[in-house]
XYZ file of C-alpha atoms in Angstrom:
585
model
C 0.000 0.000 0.000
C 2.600 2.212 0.940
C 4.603 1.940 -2.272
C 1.809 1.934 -4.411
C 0.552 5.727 -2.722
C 4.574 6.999 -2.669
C 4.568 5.616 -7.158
C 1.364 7.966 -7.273
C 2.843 11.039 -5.117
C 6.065 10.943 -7.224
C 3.835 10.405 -10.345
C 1.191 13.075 -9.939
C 3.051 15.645 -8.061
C 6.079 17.028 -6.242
C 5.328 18.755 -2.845
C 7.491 21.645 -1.763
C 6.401 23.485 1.442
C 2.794 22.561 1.622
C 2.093 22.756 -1.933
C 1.759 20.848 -5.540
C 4.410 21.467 -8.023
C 1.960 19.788 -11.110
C 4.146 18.191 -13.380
C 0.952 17.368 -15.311
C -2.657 18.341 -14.786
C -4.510 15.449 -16.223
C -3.690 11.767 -15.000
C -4.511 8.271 -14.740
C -3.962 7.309 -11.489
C -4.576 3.692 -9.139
C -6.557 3.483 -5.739
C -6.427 0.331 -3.896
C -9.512 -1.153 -2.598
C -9.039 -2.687 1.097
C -9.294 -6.308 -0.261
C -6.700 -5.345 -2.291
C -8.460 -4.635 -5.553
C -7.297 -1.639 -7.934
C -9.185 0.570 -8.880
C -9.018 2.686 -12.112
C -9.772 7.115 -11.946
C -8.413 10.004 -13.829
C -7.065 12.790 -11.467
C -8.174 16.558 -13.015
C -5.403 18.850 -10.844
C -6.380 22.647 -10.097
C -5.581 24.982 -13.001
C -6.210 28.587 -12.382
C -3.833 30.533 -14.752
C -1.854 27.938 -14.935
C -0.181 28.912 -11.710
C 1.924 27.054 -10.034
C 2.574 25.511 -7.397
C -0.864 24.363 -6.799
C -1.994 24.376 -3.178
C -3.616 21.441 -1.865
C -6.946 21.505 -2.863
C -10.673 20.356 -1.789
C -11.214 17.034 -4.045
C -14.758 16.111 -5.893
C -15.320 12.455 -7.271
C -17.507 10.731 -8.757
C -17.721 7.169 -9.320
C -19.411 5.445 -12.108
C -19.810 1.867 -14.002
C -20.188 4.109 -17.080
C -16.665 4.707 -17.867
C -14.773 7.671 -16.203
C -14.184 9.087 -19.285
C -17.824 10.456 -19.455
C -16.657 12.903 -16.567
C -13.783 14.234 -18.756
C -15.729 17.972 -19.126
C -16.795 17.961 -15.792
C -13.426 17.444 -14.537
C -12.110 20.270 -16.665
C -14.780 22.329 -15.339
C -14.019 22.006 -11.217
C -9.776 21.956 -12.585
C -10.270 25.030 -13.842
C -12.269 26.549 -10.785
C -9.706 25.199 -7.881
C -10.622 21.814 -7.149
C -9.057 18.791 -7.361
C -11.661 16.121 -9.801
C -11.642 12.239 -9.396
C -13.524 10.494 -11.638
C -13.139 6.310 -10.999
C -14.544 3.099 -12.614
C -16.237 0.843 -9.996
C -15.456 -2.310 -9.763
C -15.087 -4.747 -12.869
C -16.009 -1.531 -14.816
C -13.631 0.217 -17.217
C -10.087 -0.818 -16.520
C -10.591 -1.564 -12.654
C -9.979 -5.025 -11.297
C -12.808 -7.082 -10.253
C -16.440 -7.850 -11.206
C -19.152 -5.455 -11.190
C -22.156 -6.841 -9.360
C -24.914 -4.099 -8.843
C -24.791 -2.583 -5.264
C -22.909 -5.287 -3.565
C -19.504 -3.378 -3.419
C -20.364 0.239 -4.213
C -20.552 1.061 -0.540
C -17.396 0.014 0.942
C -15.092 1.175 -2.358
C -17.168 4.576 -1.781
C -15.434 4.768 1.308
C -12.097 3.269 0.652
C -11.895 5.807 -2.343
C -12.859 8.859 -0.902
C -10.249 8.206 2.550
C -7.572 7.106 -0.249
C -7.735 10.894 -1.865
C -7.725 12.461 1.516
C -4.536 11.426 1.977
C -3.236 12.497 -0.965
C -0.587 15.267 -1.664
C -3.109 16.960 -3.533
C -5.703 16.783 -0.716
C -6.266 19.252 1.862
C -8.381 16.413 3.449
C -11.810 17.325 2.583
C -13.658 15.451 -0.265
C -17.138 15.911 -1.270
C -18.849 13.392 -4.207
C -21.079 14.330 -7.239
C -23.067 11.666 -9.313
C -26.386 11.091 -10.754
C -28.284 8.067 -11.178
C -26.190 5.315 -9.775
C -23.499 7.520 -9.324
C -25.998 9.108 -7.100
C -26.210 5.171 -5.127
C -22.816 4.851 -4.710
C -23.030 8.085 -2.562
C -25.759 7.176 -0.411
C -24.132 3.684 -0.053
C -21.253 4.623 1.319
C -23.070 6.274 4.181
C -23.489 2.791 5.739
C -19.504 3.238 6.588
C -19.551 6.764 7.623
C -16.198 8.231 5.732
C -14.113 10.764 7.950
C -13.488 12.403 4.711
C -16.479 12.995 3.240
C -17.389 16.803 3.726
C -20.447 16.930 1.114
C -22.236 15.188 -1.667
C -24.712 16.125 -4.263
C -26.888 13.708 -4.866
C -28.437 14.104 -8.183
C -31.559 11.036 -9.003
C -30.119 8.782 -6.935
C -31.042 4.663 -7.649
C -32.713 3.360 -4.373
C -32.238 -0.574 -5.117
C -35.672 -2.218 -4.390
C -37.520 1.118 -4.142
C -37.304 2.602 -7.680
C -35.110 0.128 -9.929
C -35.100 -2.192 -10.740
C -38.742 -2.526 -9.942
C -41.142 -0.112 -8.396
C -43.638 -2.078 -5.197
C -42.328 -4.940 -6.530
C -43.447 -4.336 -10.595
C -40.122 -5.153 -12.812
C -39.708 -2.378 -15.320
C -38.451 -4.171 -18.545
C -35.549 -2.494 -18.730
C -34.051 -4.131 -15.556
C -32.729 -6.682 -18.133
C -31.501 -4.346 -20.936
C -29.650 -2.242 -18.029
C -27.770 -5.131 -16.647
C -26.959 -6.486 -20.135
C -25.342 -2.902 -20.634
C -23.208 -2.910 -17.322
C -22.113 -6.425 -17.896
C -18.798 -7.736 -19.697
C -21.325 -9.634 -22.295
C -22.921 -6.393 -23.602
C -19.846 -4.571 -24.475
C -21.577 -1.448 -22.985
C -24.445 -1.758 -25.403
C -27.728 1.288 -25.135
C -30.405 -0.123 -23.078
C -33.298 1.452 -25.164
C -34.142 1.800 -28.523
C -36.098 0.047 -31.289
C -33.726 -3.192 -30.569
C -34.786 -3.496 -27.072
C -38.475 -2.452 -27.601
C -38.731 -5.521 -30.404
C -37.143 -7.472 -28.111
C -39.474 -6.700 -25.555
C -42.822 -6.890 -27.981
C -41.442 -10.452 -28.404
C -41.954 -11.566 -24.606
C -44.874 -9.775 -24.472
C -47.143 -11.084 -27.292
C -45.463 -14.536 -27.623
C -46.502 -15.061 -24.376
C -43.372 -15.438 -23.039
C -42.005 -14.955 -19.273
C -40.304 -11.805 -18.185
C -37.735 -14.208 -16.826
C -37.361 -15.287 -20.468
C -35.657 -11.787 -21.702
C -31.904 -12.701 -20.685
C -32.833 -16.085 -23.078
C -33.760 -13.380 -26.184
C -30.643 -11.436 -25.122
C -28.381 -14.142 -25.418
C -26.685 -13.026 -21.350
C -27.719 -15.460 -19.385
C -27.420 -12.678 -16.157
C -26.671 -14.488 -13.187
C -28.079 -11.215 -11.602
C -30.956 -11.488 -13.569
C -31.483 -14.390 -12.158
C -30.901 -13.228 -8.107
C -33.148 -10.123 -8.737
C -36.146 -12.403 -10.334
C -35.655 -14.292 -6.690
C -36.498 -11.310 -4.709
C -39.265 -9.926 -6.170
C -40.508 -8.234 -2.723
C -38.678 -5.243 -1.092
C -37.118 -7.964 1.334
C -33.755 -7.769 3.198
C -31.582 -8.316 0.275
C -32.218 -4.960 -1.131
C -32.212 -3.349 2.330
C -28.419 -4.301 3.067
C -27.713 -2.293 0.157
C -28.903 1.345 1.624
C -27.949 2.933 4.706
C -30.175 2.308 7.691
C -31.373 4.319 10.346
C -28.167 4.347 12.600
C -25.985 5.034 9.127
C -28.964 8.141 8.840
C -28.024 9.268 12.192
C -24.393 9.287 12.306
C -24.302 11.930 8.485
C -22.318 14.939 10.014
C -21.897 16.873 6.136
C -24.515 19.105 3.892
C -26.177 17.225 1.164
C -27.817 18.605 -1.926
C -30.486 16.413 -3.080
C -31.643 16.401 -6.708
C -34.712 15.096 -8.602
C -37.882 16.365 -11.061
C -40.977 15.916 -11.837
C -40.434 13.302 -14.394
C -37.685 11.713 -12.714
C -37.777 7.884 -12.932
C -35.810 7.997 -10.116
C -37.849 11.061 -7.581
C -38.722 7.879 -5.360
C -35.801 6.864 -4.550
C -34.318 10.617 -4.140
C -37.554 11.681 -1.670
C -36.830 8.188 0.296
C -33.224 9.135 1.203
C -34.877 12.679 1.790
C -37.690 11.259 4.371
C -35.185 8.483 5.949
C -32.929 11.073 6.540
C -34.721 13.337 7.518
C -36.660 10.955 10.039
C -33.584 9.481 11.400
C -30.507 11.757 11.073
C -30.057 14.524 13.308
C -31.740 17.307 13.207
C -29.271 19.998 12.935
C -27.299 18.503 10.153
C -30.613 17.543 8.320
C -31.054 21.086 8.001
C -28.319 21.722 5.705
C -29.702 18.882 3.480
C -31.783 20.785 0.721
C -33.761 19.272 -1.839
C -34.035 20.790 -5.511
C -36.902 19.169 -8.067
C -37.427 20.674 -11.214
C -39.708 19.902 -14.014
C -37.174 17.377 -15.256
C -37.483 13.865 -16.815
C -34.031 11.600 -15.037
C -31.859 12.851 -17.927
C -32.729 16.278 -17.255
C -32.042 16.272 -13.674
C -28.709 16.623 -14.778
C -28.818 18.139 -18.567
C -32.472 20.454 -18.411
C -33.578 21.406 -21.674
C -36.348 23.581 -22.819
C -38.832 20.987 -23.435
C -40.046 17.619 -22.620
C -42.195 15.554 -25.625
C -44.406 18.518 -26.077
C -44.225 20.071 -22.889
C -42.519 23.689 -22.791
C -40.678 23.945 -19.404
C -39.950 27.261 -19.031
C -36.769 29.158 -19.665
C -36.160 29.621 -15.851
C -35.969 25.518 -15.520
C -32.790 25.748 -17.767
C -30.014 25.503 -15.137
C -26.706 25.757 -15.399
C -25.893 22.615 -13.481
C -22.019 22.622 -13.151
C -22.369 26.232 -11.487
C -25.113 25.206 -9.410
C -22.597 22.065 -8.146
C -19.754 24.869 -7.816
C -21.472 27.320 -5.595
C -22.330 24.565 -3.481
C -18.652 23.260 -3.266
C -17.923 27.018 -2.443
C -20.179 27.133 0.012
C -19.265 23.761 2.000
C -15.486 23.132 1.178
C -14.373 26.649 1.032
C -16.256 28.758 3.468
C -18.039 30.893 0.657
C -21.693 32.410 1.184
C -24.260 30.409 0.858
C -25.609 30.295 -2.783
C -28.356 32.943 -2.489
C -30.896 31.121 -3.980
C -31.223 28.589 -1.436
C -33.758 30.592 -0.023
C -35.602 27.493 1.575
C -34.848 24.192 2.324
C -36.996 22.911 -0.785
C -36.528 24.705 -4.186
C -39.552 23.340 -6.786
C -40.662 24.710 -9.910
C -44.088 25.585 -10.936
C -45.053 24.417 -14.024
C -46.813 26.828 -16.057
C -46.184 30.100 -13.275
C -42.365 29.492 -14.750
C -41.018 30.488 -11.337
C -39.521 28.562 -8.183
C -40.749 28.579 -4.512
C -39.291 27.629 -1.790
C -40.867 25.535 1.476
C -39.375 24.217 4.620
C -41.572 20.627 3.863
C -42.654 18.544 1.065
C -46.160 18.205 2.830
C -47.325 22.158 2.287
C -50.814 22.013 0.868
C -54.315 20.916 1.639
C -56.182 18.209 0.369
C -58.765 18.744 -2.568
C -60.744 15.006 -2.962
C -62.185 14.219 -5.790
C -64.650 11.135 -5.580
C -65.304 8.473 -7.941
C -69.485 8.806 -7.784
C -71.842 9.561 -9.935
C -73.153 12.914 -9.467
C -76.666 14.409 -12.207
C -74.260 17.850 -11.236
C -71.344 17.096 -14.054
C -69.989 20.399 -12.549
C -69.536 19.333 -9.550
C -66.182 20.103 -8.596
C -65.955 17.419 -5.920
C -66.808 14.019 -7.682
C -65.885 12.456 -11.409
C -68.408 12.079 -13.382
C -68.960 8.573 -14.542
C -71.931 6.396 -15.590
C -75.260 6.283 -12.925
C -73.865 3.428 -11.336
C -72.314 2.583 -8.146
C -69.553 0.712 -9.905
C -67.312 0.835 -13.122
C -65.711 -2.287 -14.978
C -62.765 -2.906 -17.140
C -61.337 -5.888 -18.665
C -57.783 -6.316 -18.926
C -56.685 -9.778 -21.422
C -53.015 -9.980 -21.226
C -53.056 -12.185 -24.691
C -54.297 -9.064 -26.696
C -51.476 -7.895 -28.723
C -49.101 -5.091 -27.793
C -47.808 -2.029 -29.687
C -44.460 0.071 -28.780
C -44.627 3.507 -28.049
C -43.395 5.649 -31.096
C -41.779 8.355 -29.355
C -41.550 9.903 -26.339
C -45.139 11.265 -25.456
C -46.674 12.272 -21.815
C -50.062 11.558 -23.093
C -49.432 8.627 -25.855
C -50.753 5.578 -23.374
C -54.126 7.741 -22.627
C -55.872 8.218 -25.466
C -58.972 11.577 -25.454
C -60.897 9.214 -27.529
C -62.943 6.084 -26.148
C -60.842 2.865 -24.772
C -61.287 -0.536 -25.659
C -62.710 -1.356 -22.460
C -59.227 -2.290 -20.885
C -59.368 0.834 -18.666
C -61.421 3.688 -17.258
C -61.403 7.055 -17.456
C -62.793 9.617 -14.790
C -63.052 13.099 -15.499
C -64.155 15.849 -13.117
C -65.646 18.615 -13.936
C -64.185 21.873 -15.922
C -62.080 24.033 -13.265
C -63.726 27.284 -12.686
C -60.542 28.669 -11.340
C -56.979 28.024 -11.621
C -55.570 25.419 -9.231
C -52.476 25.404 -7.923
C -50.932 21.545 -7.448
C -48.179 21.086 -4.996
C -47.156 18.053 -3.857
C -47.753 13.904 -4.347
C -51.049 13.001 -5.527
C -52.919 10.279 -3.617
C -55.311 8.045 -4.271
C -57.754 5.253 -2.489
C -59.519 2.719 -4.685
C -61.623 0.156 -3.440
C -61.502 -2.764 -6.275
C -62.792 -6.299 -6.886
C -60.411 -8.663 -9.002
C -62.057 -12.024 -10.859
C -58.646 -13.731 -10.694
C -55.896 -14.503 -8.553
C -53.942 -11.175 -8.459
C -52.896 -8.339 -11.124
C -51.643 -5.373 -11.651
C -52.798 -1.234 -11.460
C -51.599 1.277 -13.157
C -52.802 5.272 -12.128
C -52.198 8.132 -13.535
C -53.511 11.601 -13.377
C -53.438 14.526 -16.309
C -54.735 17.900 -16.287
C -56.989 17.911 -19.842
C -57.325 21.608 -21.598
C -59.406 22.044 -24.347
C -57.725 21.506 -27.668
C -54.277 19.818 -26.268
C -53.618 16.607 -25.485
C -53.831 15.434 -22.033
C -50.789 16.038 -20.235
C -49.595 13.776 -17.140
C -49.488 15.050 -14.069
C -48.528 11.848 -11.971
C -48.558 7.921 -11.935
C -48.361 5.092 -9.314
C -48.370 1.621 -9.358
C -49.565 -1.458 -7.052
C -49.628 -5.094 -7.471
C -53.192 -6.280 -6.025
C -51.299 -9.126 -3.794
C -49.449 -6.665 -2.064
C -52.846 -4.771 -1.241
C -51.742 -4.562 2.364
C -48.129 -3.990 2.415
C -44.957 -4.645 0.158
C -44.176 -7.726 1.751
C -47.881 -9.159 2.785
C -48.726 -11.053 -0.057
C -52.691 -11.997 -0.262
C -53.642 -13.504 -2.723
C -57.260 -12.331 -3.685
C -59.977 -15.777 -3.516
C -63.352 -13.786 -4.087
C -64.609 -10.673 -5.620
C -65.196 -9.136 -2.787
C -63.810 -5.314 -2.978
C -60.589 -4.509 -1.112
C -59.204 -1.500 -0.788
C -55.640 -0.345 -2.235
C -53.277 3.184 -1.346
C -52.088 4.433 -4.081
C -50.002 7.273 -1.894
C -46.651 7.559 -3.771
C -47.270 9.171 -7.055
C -44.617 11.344 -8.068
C -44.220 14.700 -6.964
C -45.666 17.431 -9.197
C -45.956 20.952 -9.011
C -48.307 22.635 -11.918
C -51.206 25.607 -12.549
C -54.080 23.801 -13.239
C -55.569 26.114 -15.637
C -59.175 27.442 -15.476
C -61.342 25.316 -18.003
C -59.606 22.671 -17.964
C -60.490 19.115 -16.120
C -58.371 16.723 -13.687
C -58.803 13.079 -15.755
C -58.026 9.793 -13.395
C -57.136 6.874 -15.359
C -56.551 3.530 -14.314
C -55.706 0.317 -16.108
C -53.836 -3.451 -15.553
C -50.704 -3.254 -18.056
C -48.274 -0.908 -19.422
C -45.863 -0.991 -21.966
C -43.220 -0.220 -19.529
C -43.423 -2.870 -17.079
C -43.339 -6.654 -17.023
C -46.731 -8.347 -18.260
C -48.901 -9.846 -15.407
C -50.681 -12.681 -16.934
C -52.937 -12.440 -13.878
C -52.136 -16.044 -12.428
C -51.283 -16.717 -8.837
C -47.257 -17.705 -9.042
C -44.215 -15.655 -9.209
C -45.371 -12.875 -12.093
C -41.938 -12.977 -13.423
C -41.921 -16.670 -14.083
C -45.660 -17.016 -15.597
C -46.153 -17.466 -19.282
C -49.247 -17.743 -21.503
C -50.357 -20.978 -19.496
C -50.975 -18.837 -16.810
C -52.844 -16.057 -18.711
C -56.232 -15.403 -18.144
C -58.677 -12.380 -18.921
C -59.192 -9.928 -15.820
C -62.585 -8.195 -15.443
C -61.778 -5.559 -12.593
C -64.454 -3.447 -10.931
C -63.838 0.076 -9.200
C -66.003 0.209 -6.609
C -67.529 4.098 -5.724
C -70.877 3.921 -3.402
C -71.470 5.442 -0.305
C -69.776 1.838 1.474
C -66.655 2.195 -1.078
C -65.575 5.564 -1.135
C -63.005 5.459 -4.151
C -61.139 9.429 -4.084
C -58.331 10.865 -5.534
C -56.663 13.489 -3.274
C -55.053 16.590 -4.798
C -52.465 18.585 -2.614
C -53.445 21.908 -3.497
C -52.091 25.476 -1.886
C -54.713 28.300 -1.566
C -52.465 30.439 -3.930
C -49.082 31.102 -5.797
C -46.435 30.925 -3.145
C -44.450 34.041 -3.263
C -41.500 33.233 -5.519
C -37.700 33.072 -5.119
C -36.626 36.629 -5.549
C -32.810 35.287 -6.253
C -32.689 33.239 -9.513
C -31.037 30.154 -10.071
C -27.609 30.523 -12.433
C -29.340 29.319 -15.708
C -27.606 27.770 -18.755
C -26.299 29.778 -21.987
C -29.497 27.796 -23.707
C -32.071 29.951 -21.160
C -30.593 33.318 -22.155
């Protein structure tokens, strides 16, 4: 150990009286893992001017299984304002030694990495991380071994294994397969969307073929693959992976927490948020602040002006990198607080085009909306349905699937009339503008003609002469009714009740005329197929398939709602403005 740190000192650097002579600024360098694996990162040394010597500098990494080379510009970017930039290869990724297996190892390296480069001649001892997406893992991770070192961390759409990916309460998403295919040594770092993975996926689909079958169609027979399919309940395998409360409690650094509206990954990011905020302690949970913009998961980290056909706003168009700088100031270097941290949350409002700060997630009141049938169709408490005291759908898992053309928030829910295989609730025509803040919820009472399936919500605000535009969406697996890991397997049709409370987070002006539709159906394209048999969904085939007929129950014993958190009026705005990218001005 000790030679291999002296070969990188001598390497990298000379140090004369405290500081860095840089020989060069740019550098591959080695970090040994405590079981005595090497690790693989490219070192991006300060470069102000050019001046040297350097002083020993505050050090950022970020560690990904995407190839460190993607971090190139970034590193540039924090070289060229005073910091020294890390980025590394995990384990049995790039050049590192070893073999990548999803979350297993990410924790401890996290730690041995980030105490490696505080020793280093170009350390001044304090090292912060910076990742998104599993990058944004491997930084929670690590907090189940509490690094000295670690000073601060954004957190940008962080994974939460078992929560959000690779399935969401316990629904695979079909691209668990096509993601692990891409991080493995078989699939030579091949895309994990695209018209080859959606035939691929049409194939299992309307063949009748088990979702257990993909890695078969792939041709990489996953081991993985194989462990995940065995734990298809949020049980303890996926909670060794994530810090628990103790880890919570023992976080003495500021965090920045990232998400958006879109963000395939907002569950996971609010779960750290809640967890940490529920167990850690109090004073340093209240320098952990919590930014969600109108972002899909790329865009939490690249915003653009649009999304499909939504316009975001030219106030949404950040200029990440300065946004991670002036928090770096602000933590490692003892610079003012960014000014427009103004609250502990920072959301956007769709359609206002400004942000507002809050102190909590939870700011609103509830607006409920009830599934009844009401002879008022303006109304603005119920959804207007047929004069019945239920509503039916039937959902045949052998009826023949179609991939999305392109990216669309309102290409699953048609404005015409469905085929039957879902139902559509719309209230009545807004007379005023309402302002949404917060995570839809809904309560469904429902009655199931076979062993178990699946629901899929989701809510859109409908204006007159646009398509419908999604607001939010859940899911829920009727066996897991009562709880993630109480499986009950339905025997009657006798209605139970399922919570639906962990829709995404939203924040939008509903406009005045325009209507709040509720949809609600048994399959989408972007999920595994439930054939609607009784075994393990991931293993069941077209022998198990059967037709569905599903009733929503709403009389006065059933009392199906949807509840909107709604604020009483615009919030008053962040007077400060976020730094916003060369594309917003």
């Amino acid at each position: 150990m000790k030679t291999i740190n002296s070969h990188l000192a001598m390497l990298l650097c000379t140090v004369v009286s405290g500081h860095v002579m840089a020989k060069e600024l740019v550098k591959p360098i080695t970090i040994p893992m405590s079981d005595g694996t090497l690790l693989s990162g490219t070192v991006f040394l300060p470069n102000i001017d050019n001046a040297i010597p350097i002083k020993a500098s505050p050090v950022v990494v970020q560690i990904t299984p995407y190839g460190r080379e993607e971090a190139k510009k970034r590193g540039q970017f924090f070289s060229n304002h005073g910091y020294v930039f890390v980025s590394v290869d995990s384990r049995g990724r790039g050049t590192s030694q070893g073999h990548f297996t999803p979350f297993v190892d990410d924790g401890k390296d996290g730690y041995d990495i980030v105490e490696w480069l505080a020793k280093q001649p170009f350390s001044n001892g304090q090292v912060a991380t910076l990742g998104g997406s599993y990058r944004g893992f491997t930084q929670w991770a690590m907090q189940k071994f509490s690094p000295p070192s670690l000073k601060s961390m954004i957190a940008i759409a962080p994974v939460y294994p078992g929560k959000d990916f690779p399935f969401r309460n316990n629904i695979f998403a079909n691209y668990t397969m096509s993601w692990l295919n891409m991080v493995s040594k078989a699939g030579k770092g091949a895309a994990y969307g695209g018209e080859q993975w959606n035939t691929l996926y049409l194939k299992q689909k309307n063949e009748g073929l088990a979702f257990a079958d993909l890695e078969k169609l792939v041709g990489n027979q996953s081991t993985v693959y194989k462990t995940w399919l065995q734990h298809p309940s949020y049980d303890d395998y996926w909670r060794e992976f994530v810090p628990a409360a103790a880890d919570y409690k023992a976080i003495n650094f500021p965090i920045l927490s990232v998400t958006g509206h879109y963000d395939g990954d907002q569950y996971g990011t609010l779960s750290y948020y809640k967890h940490h905020q529920k167990w850690g302690d109090s004073a340093v949970f209240d320098q952990h602040y919590l930014l969600i913009g109108p972002w899909d998961h790329s865009g939490t980290r690249y915003p653009e002006a649009t999304l499909g056909d939504l316009a975001l706003g030219e106030p949404s168009i950040l200029d990440m990198n300065q946004v991670y700088l002036d928090w770096f100031d602000w933590t490692l270097k003892g610079k003012p607080k960014p000014i427009y941290l103004q609250g502990k949350i920072s959301h956007y409002m769709q359609k206002s085009g400004n942000w507002y700060t809050s102190e909590q997630l939870e700011q609103g009141n509830w607006h409920t909306l009830y599934f009844t049938y009401n002879e008022l169709s303006d109304n603005p408490n119920v959804f207007v349905k047929e004069a019945h005291r239920r509503s039916q759908y039937v959902y045949d898992p052998m009826i023949k699937e179609s991939a999305p053309i392109e990216f669309d928030l309102s290409a699953e829910m048609p404005l015409s009339p469905n085929n039957g295989d879902q139902l559509n609730f719309d209230s009545a025509a807004l007379k005023a503008d309402l302002v949404l803040s917060g995570q839809i919820q809904a309560e469904l009472w429902l009655s199931i003609d076979v062993p178990d399936t699946d629901f899929h919500a989701r809510v859109f605000e409908v204006c007159p002469q646009t398509k419908p535009l999604l607001l939010a969406f859940a899911i829920k697996r009727a066996r897991y009714s009562s709880g993630l890991q109480n499986q009950s397997v339905a025997t009657s049709e006798q209605p139970f009740r399922l919570a639906m409370n962990d829709f995404n987070y939203v924040s939008r002006v509903l406009s005045k005329g325009c209507k709040v539709r509720f949809v609600v159906s048994s399959s989408s394209w972007y999920h595994q197929k439930h054939y609607n048999g009784p075994g393990a969904v991931a293993y069941q085939t077209v022998k198990d398939a059967r037709a569905a007929k599903v009733t929503l129950w709403h009389d006065n014993t059933h009392a199906s709602q949807l509840r909107l958190p709604v604020l009483k009026s615009l919030p008053v705005f962040n007077t400060q403005t976020f730094p916003l990218s060369d594309a917003a001005q």
